[in-house]
XYZ file of C-alpha atoms in Angstrom:
143
model
C 114.533 108.857 83.827
C 114.481 108.073 80.005
C 111.557 105.973 78.715
C 112.499 102.798 76.303
C 108.914 102.053 75.266
C 105.362 102.355 76.153
C 102.754 99.529 75.624
C 99.004 100.245 75.654
C 96.151 97.525 75.858
C 92.757 98.181 76.236
C 89.800 95.740 76.569
C 87.159 98.435 74.806
C 87.227 100.060 71.272
C 89.306 103.262 71.889
C 91.281 105.687 69.147
C 94.800 106.923 69.575
C 94.927 110.271 68.239
C 97.877 112.282 66.728
C 99.962 114.377 69.208
C 102.435 116.621 67.134
C 105.116 117.004 69.964
C 105.538 113.148 69.864
C 108.879 111.678 68.586
C 108.080 108.232 69.239
C 107.172 105.531 66.619
C 104.027 103.948 67.346
C 103.412 100.293 66.229
C 99.997 98.680 66.253
C 99.455 94.777 66.869
C 96.719 92.813 65.630
C 94.005 92.238 68.244
C 91.350 89.874 68.871
C 87.971 91.601 70.299
C 86.573 88.124 70.994
C 89.326 87.629 73.641
C 88.185 91.333 74.884
C 91.286 92.904 73.514
C 90.506 95.962 71.048
C 93.744 97.876 71.292
C 97.694 96.851 71.457
C 99.801 99.656 70.492
C 103.601 100.026 71.240
C 105.517 103.351 71.451
C 109.249 103.071 71.049
C 110.860 106.388 72.251
C 114.077 107.992 70.959
C 117.204 108.099 73.289
C 116.415 110.852 75.674
C 112.619 110.764 76.156
C 111.302 111.341 79.634
C 107.995 112.309 78.615
C 105.251 110.894 76.278
C 101.920 112.218 75.490
C 99.183 110.055 74.321
C 95.446 111.230 73.395
C 92.743 108.602 73.295
C 89.122 108.895 72.367
C 86.636 106.546 73.691
C 83.216 105.818 72.568
C 80.330 106.642 74.966
C 78.568 103.679 76.563
C 81.630 101.712 76.317
C 83.456 100.819 79.544
C 86.698 98.820 80.585
C 90.148 99.370 81.471
C 93.016 100.751 79.581
C 96.529 99.259 80.751
C 99.665 101.087 80.293
C 103.122 99.193 80.521
C 106.118 101.922 80.813
C 109.508 100.616 80.325
C 112.338 102.698 81.106
C 115.638 102.832 79.990
C 117.658 101.375 82.524
C 119.150 97.958 83.408
C 117.951 95.578 84.801
C 114.687 95.723 82.765
C 111.537 96.517 84.864
C 108.301 97.709 83.764
C 105.331 99.719 85.503
C 102.014 99.171 85.178
C 99.254 101.756 85.219
C 95.492 101.121 84.811
C 93.092 103.635 83.900
C 89.069 102.824 83.808
C 87.103 103.951 81.072
C 83.666 104.816 82.296
C 80.428 104.045 80.323
C 79.923 107.867 80.294
C 83.240 109.019 79.730
C 82.540 111.938 77.597
C 80.775 113.690 80.166
C 82.655 116.270 82.103
C 81.791 117.938 85.449
C 81.011 121.662 85.322
C 80.435 124.272 88.479
C 78.954 126.883 85.972
C 75.383 125.903 84.831
C 74.059 127.747 81.402
C 70.496 127.593 81.793
C 70.067 128.348 78.214
C 71.283 124.782 77.236
C 69.080 121.693 77.301
C 69.585 119.618 80.446
C 68.554 116.057 81.874
C 67.741 115.355 85.221
C 67.882 112.090 87.159
C 66.076 111.526 90.342
C 66.159 108.225 92.066
C 63.828 107.013 94.839
C 63.786 103.828 96.595
C 65.374 102.043 99.571
C 69.119 102.648 99.197
C 71.727 105.052 100.979
C 72.962 108.231 99.546
C 76.265 106.545 99.645
C 75.300 103.440 97.451
C 73.790 106.124 94.745
C 76.922 108.151 94.906
C 79.062 105.047 94.068
C 76.751 104.164 91.114
C 77.181 107.474 89.567
C 80.939 107.361 90.274
C 81.198 104.130 88.333
C 79.365 105.561 85.482
C 80.883 109.086 85.321
C 84.589 110.462 85.551
C 85.295 113.246 87.840
C 83.009 112.228 90.664
C 84.925 112.105 94.089
C 85.517 108.990 95.672
C 83.878 109.911 99.163
C 80.072 110.750 99.264
C 79.742 114.423 100.576
C 78.275 114.860 103.991
C 74.439 115.777 103.864
C 71.436 114.222 102.783
C 71.386 115.864 99.112
C 74.141 115.973 96.471
C 73.781 118.287 93.416
C 76.164 117.617 90.544
C 76.257 119.297 87.101
C 77.788 117.521 84.086
C-alpha cells in the first residue's frame, strides 16, 4: 500500500540520521521542550512509495516514547499509530558471545524482591530483554 506521509513525534531528544535510499522529503517543525516535545518531523513520500527507512540516534540516559503516524495514500484518509519505547540504556545491545579481554561491569542485587521484579526493572532500562522472566532462580545476560 503506498505511503503518503509519515509523522514522527518524540518526547525525548533524538537525532534523525540520513538514509541514502529515501526519496521522501523531510520537514522539521519547531518544538517546545517545556511541553515534552523534542521532535516533530514529517516525511512526504513520492507517488509509489511503499517502504520508508528511518534511522534515529538516541541519547544514553534519556527515555521516552517515539510515536510514528503513518498515513497511506488511500481514501478515505486514515492513519496508523505505532509507538516505540526509547529505553534509558538504549545504546546497549545484548550479546551471547563474551570477550573476556574487554572491560566489563557487573550488577548484583540482593534484597527482598522476586526474580520477576528484577527482570522487569532490567527490561524497562535495557532493550532486547525478553518480556517473560525465564524459569529458574538465576539469570545471566550479557550486554
